[in-house]
Structures are given as structure tokens and as C-alpha cells.
XYZ file of C-alpha atoms in Angstrom:
565
model
C -102.769 104.858 -2.562
C -100.075 105.930 0.405
C -100.941 109.888 1.383
C -98.430 109.410 4.328
C -96.328 113.167 4.483
C -92.719 112.116 3.952
C -89.913 113.755 6.010
C -87.264 113.084 2.903
C -89.896 113.951 -0.151
C -86.892 114.008 -2.826
C -85.005 110.463 -1.707
C -86.303 107.681 -2.986
C -84.853 104.305 -2.193
C -87.513 102.234 -4.548
C -85.281 99.885 -6.656
C -82.181 99.952 -3.832
C -80.853 97.471 -1.726
C -79.243 98.133 1.378
C -76.800 95.616 3.037
C -75.887 96.268 7.212
C -73.217 94.701 9.443
C -71.787 94.330 12.483
C -67.418 93.554 12.389
C -64.609 93.742 14.522
C -65.204 93.827 18.558
C -68.966 94.568 19.624
C -69.912 97.548 21.225
C -73.194 98.616 22.700
C -75.210 100.891 20.887
C -74.522 98.515 17.571
C -77.961 96.937 17.225
C -79.615 100.698 17.544
C -77.720 101.546 14.776
C -78.847 98.305 12.873
C -82.258 98.913 13.865
C -82.301 102.896 12.217
C -80.632 101.855 8.947
C -83.259 98.832 8.651
C -86.342 101.413 9.730
C -85.110 104.074 7.576
C -84.076 102.239 4.316
C -87.820 100.598 4.954
C -89.284 104.102 4.949
C -87.817 105.298 1.854
C -88.840 101.974 0.107
C -85.586 100.609 -0.005
C -85.025 96.870 0.830
C -82.898 96.154 3.889
C -80.652 92.887 4.003
C -78.994 91.358 7.530
C -75.447 90.301 6.510
C -75.090 87.744 9.791
C -71.448 87.648 11.077
C -69.744 90.866 9.395
C -67.450 90.094 6.511
C -67.735 86.107 7.224
C -71.448 85.722 6.393
C -70.965 88.275 3.554
C -68.315 85.695 2.219
C -70.217 82.732 2.969
C -73.803 83.521 1.840
C -76.714 81.687 1.757
C -78.746 82.304 5.115
C -76.211 85.159 6.232
C -77.660 87.359 4.336
C -81.575 87.657 4.856
C -83.629 90.542 3.268
C -86.050 92.078 6.828
C -88.307 93.026 7.814
C -89.497 96.764 9.897
C -90.881 94.101 12.719
C -87.165 92.293 12.351
C -85.693 94.844 14.638
C -88.401 95.672 17.440
C -87.493 94.952 20.377
C -83.285 95.209 19.952
C -82.679 98.903 20.793
C -82.125 98.156 24.409
C -79.763 94.967 24.142
C -76.346 95.304 24.125
C -73.456 93.761 21.489
C -74.891 92.906 18.214
C -77.886 90.272 17.359
C -76.381 89.948 13.719
C -73.041 88.366 14.732
C -69.500 89.902 13.925
C -66.809 87.508 13.216
C -62.984 88.125 12.050
C -62.724 86.991 8.412
C -59.557 85.603 6.898
C -60.406 85.036 3.296
C -62.150 89.069 3.569
C -58.760 89.620 3.284
C -58.066 87.919 0.015
C -59.177 88.688 -3.417
C -60.738 85.105 -3.763
C -62.943 85.660 -0.647
C -64.157 89.363 -2.277
C -64.572 87.851 -5.053
C -67.269 85.707 -3.151
C -68.535 88.435 -1.302
C -69.250 90.258 -4.767
C -71.243 87.711 -5.980
C -73.578 86.924 -3.294
C -74.350 90.472 -3.267
C -74.628 91.028 -6.695
C -77.213 87.805 -6.343
C -79.426 90.235 -3.839
C -79.004 93.503 -6.091
C -77.173 95.102 -2.942
C -74.893 97.907 -3.905
C -75.149 99.740 -1.255
C -73.286 98.707 2.288
C -73.666 99.771 5.574
C -71.021 99.059 7.641
C -70.476 99.097 11.482
C -67.341 98.812 13.110
C -63.478 100.174 13.700
C -60.787 101.356 11.443
C -60.130 97.981 10.285
C -63.283 97.343 9.191
C -63.807 100.064 7.471
C -60.795 99.831 5.724
C -62.084 96.496 4.197
C -64.680 98.037 3.290
C -62.927 100.978 1.449
C -61.082 98.302 -0.760
C -64.013 96.105 -1.573
C -65.276 99.246 -3.112
C -62.441 100.094 -4.986
C -62.377 96.646 -6.287
C -66.188 95.772 -7.516
C -65.740 97.122 -10.435
C -62.725 94.974 -11.336
C -64.525 92.117 -9.017
C -68.122 92.054 -11.331
C -65.853 91.835 -14.598
C -63.549 88.466 -13.472
C -67.219 87.092 -11.735
C -68.559 87.755 -16.052
C -65.542 86.249 -17.270
C -65.690 83.436 -14.891
C -69.428 83.589 -16.258
C -71.225 83.898 -12.628
C -72.975 86.632 -14.212
C -74.107 88.298 -17.348
C -73.034 91.972 -18.499
C -75.834 93.113 -17.902
C -75.542 92.252 -13.968
C -71.729 94.015 -14.634
C -73.544 97.377 -15.894
C -76.611 97.116 -13.613
C -74.517 96.923 -10.567
C -71.371 99.252 -11.684
C -71.032 100.838 -8.854
C -71.095 100.055 -4.379
C -71.325 102.577 -2.437
C -70.019 102.399 0.984
C -71.257 104.337 4.460
C -69.851 103.403 7.449
C -70.562 104.463 11.113
C -67.965 103.313 14.060
C -68.563 101.298 16.880
C -65.882 101.201 19.038
C -66.073 101.086 22.930
C -62.392 103.087 22.739
C -63.326 106.253 21.180
C -60.267 105.360 19.115
C -61.467 106.751 15.958
C -60.569 110.204 14.832
C -62.953 112.505 13.471
C -65.668 111.675 15.028
C -66.079 113.119 19.060
C -67.706 109.891 19.982
C -68.280 106.430 18.949
C -70.902 104.268 18.955
C -70.509 102.414 22.410
C -67.798 104.540 24.282
C -70.434 106.250 26.932
C -72.063 102.736 27.616
C -68.191 101.530 28.533
C -67.608 104.390 30.519
C -71.020 103.704 32.546
C -69.834 100.580 33.062
C -66.656 102.038 34.163
C -67.662 104.764 36.783
C -70.490 102.036 38.056
C -67.286 100.133 39.126
C -65.195 103.394 40.492
C -68.388 104.199 42.691
C -68.785 100.393 43.869
C -65.243 100.227 45.003
C -65.248 103.659 46.856
C -67.254 103.008 49.454
C -64.926 99.895 50.537
C -62.043 102.279 49.823
C -63.289 104.432 52.331
C -63.955 102.050 54.713
C -60.226 100.407 55.051
C -58.299 103.902 53.687
C -57.397 101.511 50.674
C -55.421 102.742 47.243
C -57.170 100.960 44.259
C -55.511 100.741 41.071
C -57.838 100.334 38.145
C -57.214 99.000 34.825
C -59.713 99.897 31.654
C -59.708 98.820 28.306
C -57.642 100.932 25.812
C -54.581 99.113 24.697
C -54.031 102.059 21.622
C -56.143 105.187 23.169
C -56.794 106.392 26.537
C -60.159 107.930 26.139
C -61.781 105.719 28.674
C -58.866 106.223 31.271
C -58.645 109.874 30.839
C -62.677 110.455 31.129
C -63.588 108.031 33.665
C -60.622 109.218 35.704
C -62.183 113.258 35.316
C -65.688 112.250 35.903
C -64.721 110.577 39.079
C -61.885 112.816 40.384
C -59.056 109.904 40.199
C -56.123 110.959 41.707
C -53.632 110.262 39.023
C -54.394 108.458 35.240
C -51.895 106.958 32.763
C -53.007 106.847 28.935
C -50.593 106.048 26.397
C -51.102 109.243 24.028
C -49.808 111.428 26.816
C -46.806 109.169 29.318
C -45.843 110.693 32.690
C -42.456 112.909 33.050
C -39.331 111.831 34.121
C -39.706 111.073 37.676
C -43.276 110.384 37.500
C -42.836 107.657 40.750
C -42.092 110.192 43.077
C -44.614 112.905 42.010
C -47.396 110.491 42.457
C -46.380 109.079 46.033
C -45.978 112.418 46.778
C -49.373 113.263 45.452
C -50.781 110.276 47.218
C -49.318 111.030 50.615
C -50.543 114.529 50.266
C -54.268 113.700 50.082
C -54.227 111.254 52.490
C -52.680 113.875 54.926
C -55.553 116.000 53.955
C -57.574 113.213 55.431
C -59.028 111.634 52.354
C -58.996 107.823 52.823
C -58.912 106.625 49.674
C -56.952 106.712 46.665
C -57.839 105.954 43.005
C -55.665 105.551 40.130
C -56.524 104.864 36.632
C -54.488 102.824 34.160
C -54.992 102.316 30.660
C -53.674 98.420 29.494
C -51.886 100.110 26.932
C -50.425 103.133 29.408
C -46.806 103.762 28.310
C -43.701 105.915 30.168
C -41.676 108.346 27.681
C -39.818 105.667 26.952
C -42.621 103.472 25.140
C -42.358 101.175 28.215
C -45.071 99.502 29.841
C -46.828 100.852 32.706
C -48.743 98.082 33.872
C -51.419 98.158 37.267
C -49.171 95.790 38.695
C -46.328 97.682 38.381
C -48.085 101.259 39.759
C -49.504 98.683 42.526
C -45.747 97.736 43.403
C -44.671 101.105 43.777
C -47.365 102.257 45.805
C -46.932 99.602 48.363
C -42.722 99.779 48.556
C -42.925 103.801 48.803
C -45.777 104.500 50.995
C -46.696 101.197 52.600
C -50.331 101.821 51.438
C -52.791 99.062 51.581
C -53.221 98.778 47.417
C -55.752 96.614 45.465
C -55.657 95.979 41.753
C -58.929 95.633 39.684
C -58.952 94.753 36.182
C -62.287 95.572 34.499
C -61.691 93.673 31.331
C -65.022 92.836 29.396
C -67.238 94.115 31.518
C -66.737 97.280 29.993
C -67.959 95.958 26.868
C -71.581 94.110 27.768
C -74.719 95.056 29.245
C -77.102 97.413 28.042
C -76.963 100.676 25.858
C -76.533 104.196 28.108
C -79.743 106.521 26.587
C -76.858 108.365 25.276
C -75.538 105.535 22.739
C -79.097 104.371 21.636
C -80.120 108.119 20.609
C -76.598 108.717 19.036
C -76.440 105.120 17.325
C -79.940 106.144 15.723
C -79.289 109.556 14.726
C -76.308 107.806 12.802
C -78.129 105.338 11.239
C -80.464 107.568 9.697
C -77.583 109.710 8.493
C -76.122 106.714 7.069
C -79.242 105.530 4.645
C -79.490 109.629 3.726
C -75.404 109.418 2.416
C -76.330 105.990 0.472
C -79.529 107.595 -1.234
C -77.531 110.675 -2.243
C -74.423 108.862 -3.256
C -73.181 108.854 -6.890
C -69.887 106.923 -8.337
C -67.847 109.888 -7.515
C -68.710 110.085 -3.662
C -65.971 108.358 -1.914
C -66.921 106.660 0.919
C -67.577 108.210 3.943
C -68.288 107.699 7.574
C -70.616 109.167 9.574
C -69.275 111.223 12.364
C -70.381 113.273 15.592
C -69.138 116.646 15.511
C -70.447 119.029 18.735
C -74.357 117.811 18.644
C -74.475 117.229 14.795
C -74.238 114.015 13.236
C -71.702 115.219 9.711
C -70.322 112.637 7.436
C -66.961 113.111 6.832
C -64.393 110.761 3.825
C -63.429 108.169 5.282
C -59.729 107.244 4.402
C -59.309 110.311 5.611
C -60.425 109.395 8.941
C -58.676 106.316 8.900
C -55.096 107.740 7.780
C -55.761 110.121 10.665
C -56.405 107.420 13.123
C -52.903 105.529 12.040
C -51.002 108.648 12.558
C -52.037 108.685 15.749
C -50.221 105.545 16.383
C -47.313 105.970 14.326
C -46.709 109.892 16.771
C -47.121 107.471 19.937
C -44.581 105.094 18.300
C -42.206 107.970 17.591
C -42.616 109.437 20.846
C -44.416 112.634 19.212
C -47.052 112.879 22.320
C -47.940 115.945 21.460
C -48.798 115.515 18.225
C -50.923 112.338 19.229
C -52.904 114.157 21.655
C -53.463 117.048 19.003
C -54.120 114.536 16.502
C -56.843 112.162 18.706
C -59.049 116.027 18.533
C -60.788 118.603 20.249
C -62.719 116.458 22.735
C -59.666 114.378 23.571
C -57.686 117.441 24.283
C -59.956 119.357 26.295
C -60.787 116.751 28.431
C -57.417 115.749 29.050
C -56.897 119.932 30.019
C -59.647 119.604 31.765
C -58.332 116.856 33.941
C -54.787 118.770 34.587
C -56.453 121.634 35.591
C -59.054 119.998 38.424
C -56.785 117.335 39.521
C -53.047 119.088 40.949
C -53.231 122.304 42.779
C -50.384 124.373 42.347
C -48.594 126.073 44.836
C -49.968 129.155 46.571
C -46.710 130.615 45.657
C -47.754 130.258 42.058
C -51.020 131.398 41.720
C -51.558 134.493 40.496
C -53.584 137.331 42.791
C -56.600 138.985 41.001
C -58.189 140.531 43.817
C -61.170 139.040 42.025
C -64.027 137.431 44.199
C -66.331 134.944 42.944
C -69.560 133.708 43.982
C -71.148 130.150 43.404
C -75.048 129.278 43.964
C -77.413 126.591 42.629
C -80.561 127.015 42.194
C -83.638 125.466 40.911
C -84.489 121.856 41.204
C -81.145 119.383 42.157
C -79.714 117.852 39.390
C -76.727 114.867 38.766
C -73.980 117.003 38.105
C -74.111 119.931 39.955
C -71.842 119.061 42.245
C -69.099 118.528 39.653
C -69.512 121.750 37.968
C -69.261 123.336 41.361
C -65.920 121.672 41.992
C -64.698 122.497 38.391
C -65.742 126.173 38.831
C -64.377 126.389 42.260
C -60.702 124.862 41.629
C -60.375 126.847 37.944
C -61.420 130.030 39.966
C -58.613 129.465 42.733
C -56.182 128.422 39.693
C -56.104 131.692 37.927
C -56.013 133.732 41.366
C -59.605 134.441 42.531
C -61.384 134.256 46.405
C -64.322 131.502 45.545
C -67.672 131.977 47.841
C -70.310 129.081 48.120
C -73.692 130.305 48.401
C -75.826 128.244 50.727
C -79.461 127.236 49.377
C -79.812 129.464 46.544
C -80.745 133.019 46.357
C -82.869 132.604 49.462
C -79.487 131.573 51.433
C -77.543 134.339 49.897
C -80.227 137.102 51.056
C -79.632 135.755 54.439
C -76.120 135.656 53.979
C -75.262 131.902 53.748
C -72.065 132.615 51.976
C -68.326 131.446 52.933
C -65.059 131.543 51.251
C -64.399 127.731 49.763
C -61.244 126.197 49.720
C -59.604 123.635 46.855
C -59.749 120.596 49.282
C -63.600 121.684 50.463
C -64.827 120.284 47.018
C -62.710 116.901 47.173
C -64.852 114.261 46.366
C -67.527 115.995 45.190
C -68.087 114.636 41.275
C -69.337 111.773 41.999
C -72.351 112.582 44.018
C -75.627 113.502 43.583
C -78.022 115.945 44.437
C -76.663 119.933 45.720
C -74.022 119.816 48.509
C -74.427 123.892 48.667
C -78.470 123.267 48.714
C -80.588 124.573 46.144
C -84.038 125.951 46.144
C -86.456 127.367 43.516
C -86.828 130.799 44.952
C -86.059 133.772 42.970
C -84.358 136.909 43.674
C -87.120 139.567 43.171
C -88.294 139.706 46.406
C -84.492 139.747 48.212
C -82.942 141.899 45.761
C -82.239 144.497 48.312
C -80.793 141.763 50.819
C -78.916 139.910 48.023
C -77.084 143.217 47.001
C -76.243 143.792 50.456
C -74.657 140.901 50.834
C -72.701 140.973 47.328
C -71.086 144.526 48.816
C -70.469 143.018 52.051
C -68.076 140.113 50.388
C -67.427 142.148 47.599
C -68.350 139.895 44.786
C -66.896 140.426 42.206
C -68.909 137.653 40.131
C -71.729 135.441 40.144
C -72.199 132.055 38.926
C -75.305 130.354 39.116
C -75.321 126.849 38.493
C -79.301 125.531 37.640
C -82.513 124.869 35.400
C -84.888 127.483 34.111
C -85.221 129.155 37.815
C -81.381 129.955 37.451
C -82.207 131.453 34.177
C -84.779 133.470 35.221
C -83.096 135.000 38.179
C -80.465 136.160 36.551
C -82.602 137.834 33.926
C -84.180 139.812 37.360
C -80.799 140.600 38.433
C -79.650 141.888 35.547
C -82.900 144.263 35.222
C -82.242 145.046 38.551
C -78.756 146.831 37.266
C -80.029 150.262 37.170
C -81.020 150.432 40.379
C -78.373 148.919 42.153
C -74.675 148.839 41.213
C -73.768 145.256 42.862
C -75.334 143.886 40.129
C -73.182 145.457 37.753
C -70.710 142.159 37.584
C -70.145 139.751 35.024
C -73.174 137.010 35.861
C -72.894 133.489 34.120
C -75.203 130.530 34.274
C -74.502 126.456 33.558
C -77.387 125.070 32.660
C -78.344 121.981 35.302
C -81.967 120.950 35.084
C -83.021 117.224 34.379
C -85.869 118.759 32.015
C -83.159 120.428 29.569
C -85.700 123.282 29.327
C -83.159 126.395 29.414
C -83.089 128.729 26.273
C -79.391 128.481 24.519
C -78.204 125.352 25.339
C -78.484 122.125 23.404
C -77.702 119.488 26.681
C -77.803 120.825 30.417
C -76.343 118.832 33.707
C -78.630 116.158 34.713
C -80.272 116.020 31.773
C -78.204 112.621 30.316
C -78.279 111.244 33.918
C -82.183 111.332 33.731
C -82.506 109.753 30.694
C -80.865 107.063 31.493
C -82.257 106.423 35.173
C -85.645 106.270 32.824
C -83.824 103.183 30.443
C -82.782 101.407 33.474
C -86.373 101.581 34.430
C -87.426 100.664 31.605
C -85.501 97.414 31.598
C -86.049 96.580 34.933
C -89.693 96.493 33.468
C -89.472 94.249 30.314
C -86.983 91.983 32.954
C -89.776 91.302 35.378
C -92.519 90.906 32.595
C -90.348 88.495 30.838
C -90.244 86.753 34.344
C -94.149 86.530 34.578
C -94.433 85.126 31.119
């Protein structure tokens, strides 16, 4: 008798069969999703089947639909692509093809399908579900199945997970594979930056995104690119002059390189393509800069999945099985999505329709609406990029007479410098004077504080560690000296970027407010620690990079072991 405790006591997959397939373009993390579906299905006592080669395997049947065990998905978590294959299938688009697919599933008792793919794959799955009862009746009429099978397998449940590096599906903050593709892009950008600085070059990078500019936009934000072209937000008329002026100004500030990122589907406001070659020719002709084009292509799809994609896909896979177990004949097909930090279920066809509305809005020139339809995450990223990439003329900046000090506290964490850059530039845009504190609270007590400008934080985004310097020292023994520095420099607000020491430090400053009026100012902490141990935050700056470093080392170790064998 099995006395092992169950986490889902009220859910049982006994007597149920689940089929899992991947369809459309491959994406890093698909294997993690497949693994999660298999193991969660087996955990709840369901039978689980691989459907090899996507819908084509479902139509062909035979050895393409195979029952799997717990061990079948061992050692695939870190593997890119999809181990069960993915293929375009013309026959599944016909009723005859779907009839054969239904027969192949019924033969194995499969009435639950988990489909991992893009909007086209998920739309096909929903059509299959809608036709299911009719397909079974037709099979019975042809004598391929009996009436008992029609009744027993009367309903097909469908749950989708979106595997797409483009993050082009509405309703989810992130699709499986997007984070890994961003890693590939940033790795290339970091490598290019060293050669670009050596020769004072301009690089134009073309990234994937025929209909969605997410990869271009977020990689531009992550590397501090000078300009970005995306299909949802075309540049205004006269963009050629504006871009060349900005590139020239950056060179005049002794910036030795320029990075321009172009989505492969970038367009102007008249819906005409903006290609990477066109951008390069413009820079060469107008400015005479040494300019090169790099087209990343399918390298963005390749490689091992990032830690984030492995975790995201695993959580989505578990949620997909739970959704299948809880489905009733009246439950519409759903897609498992990411909202904030939670896996949620949304009506599949509503999300598909919204995704199609984005393309329609772009085709009709309603670009503001297209950005809104892309969702909160996309819109926030676009607004953040615009805010941090272009400084307003001094005459247009408000005057707040507000001085803000920024410092790092605790152990260094990757991303600290990007946070400082963002804080400084946002503060300047709001009309504040921004001050940088060197070496944390200890440096603050010693007067290591100076005003910092927009240009001072240029190029900080991709640099690790803490350029300002950081220490674990808490402020308790320096309270009087820190108060003196705040009074001397007329500091009206404090931003502390760091880990648990930063958290404790702000608690000590707030506790000292009764004694020191200087501490009676707004104080904000931005969590930045690889330990991810700051109360009140699901995720800290630096934790994701640390996880990726760990997974990279694990991959290296496994490769070394294979070489020894």
C-alpha cells in the first residue's frame, strides 16, 4: 500500500490518458515543459504519451504515439529544442487528417492533450476539440470504432502552453524560450561591444521578430542601445535625422561605440520595411561612421535554456496537468500563462484573438493600440527604454530642488549598475539632482558623495559588480556622520540598492528618525542580492544571473563527464 503523501489529494488521473506534443518553431525550455507534464501526469496516476513530430505524428500514429515512464524524461531539462520533435503538418489542416488523428488517439484512450507551440498550433488544437464529437461519430459510421468508444471518449480536453522565442502571444508576460533567446542576444552584444570600442564602430544588430518586437526592445533596454526599431512602434517622420543627431551627440561625449538593434519585421510609420542594411547605409552616408551589420538568425533559438525558462516551463507543465484533471465537458480550452510571478489559466481563443488583433492594428496603422494590446509588460518596457535612452534638453526639464542620493549596500550583485543608471536617469528626467555615494554607508559617513550626471552612467547596464562600490557595513555606528553628510549636501531622499544588509540599514535609519531629523525623508530600497532573501520581494536583482551561472556550470560539468566516458 502506498503511504506516500500527495500534494493534490483531491485530484486523480487514474483511468485518464494525457498526450503531450510540441508544434511549430522550437524554443528553449520546451523539453522542461514536456518533462513536467510527464512527471506530473505520472504522479497523479495518469498514463502519459509522447506524440512525436507534432500534429504529423498524431496523424501518422504508430510508433509516433508512445506511452512513457518517469525515466523517459530524465536528463532533458537542460536540453535545447524539443526531444519529441516538431513538424509542419498540412494533413492536420484537413478534416481527413484530423479524423485520422482522432482515431489514433481513441485507440490509446487519449482524451487529454497538452499542446506546446505558438498561436497557430494552439488554434489548430482548439478546432480539433470543437470537431471531436463529430469526428468520433464519423469514425463509428465507418466502423472504425464502436458506439461504446464514442460514449467513453466523448470529450477532448485541451490545454496549451506557448513555446515561442518571440514572446508574441497576448495574455502572458513571457512565453517559453524568450528569456533564453534574450541571453543569446546579450551574449553577442557583449562580445561585439569589445571590438566596437576598439575601433570606434557602429554595429547594427538584426534580431528575430517578424511580427513582434519584444526581443529587439528588451535587448535594447538590457544593453543600453542607442536606437531600436520594432514593428509595433515605428519611428516618427524624420527619424533618419533624429537618429543621426543622437549618434553624433554620443560620439561627441566620447562614446566609442554605437549599438542599433533592428527587429527583422521593423517598419516605418507607412508600413514600409526598415532593414538592417538600410540603417547601415544611412549611418555610413550621413555620418561616415565605420558601420557593420550582424544578423543573429537561428542562433537565438539554439543552446541550452536559461534557468528562468527551465523554471517557467516546469511550473507551466504542472499547471497544465492540473487544468486537464479539473476540466469538464463545458470547460473551454485554456492556455497556461504567466501573470506577474504566477502561472494562471486563460481562455485559449480569447488570447489567440487578441494576438491576431495586434497584427491587424499594425496593418491598419493603429500603432498605439498595437502596443496596448501587446500587454502591460511590453508597454512598460517600451516606456522604460524611451525614458532611459534619450535625455530631454535642459530647458525642458522641470526644476524640483530635490536632491536624491543613491548607494549600494551589501555584496555585489549583477544588475546593480543597471539599477543605478535607471535611478539616476529617471531622477534627472524628473528635475532632481542625483548624488552617487561611494562604498555604501561607510563611504557616506566619510563624505564620499558627489553629483552624478546623465552621461556618467552611460555604458553601465552590462557591467557586473558595483561601480559605486559596496560594503556590508551597517549605518548604526555612523548615524551622526551620515546625518551630517545629508545635511551638508541637502539630501532630500535616499535610494539604497542592495541585499539584506541594505534592508537592515534602512530599518536602522528609520529607527533613528526621532533623534535625527535628516533621516525624516523618503527612503527606498531596491532588492539586489543573489540570495534573493529580502522580505517582501519575489525576486531580487542578481538572482537570475546567479542561477544562470549555476546552470552553466552544471552543463559544463555534464559535458566534461561525457568526454571522460
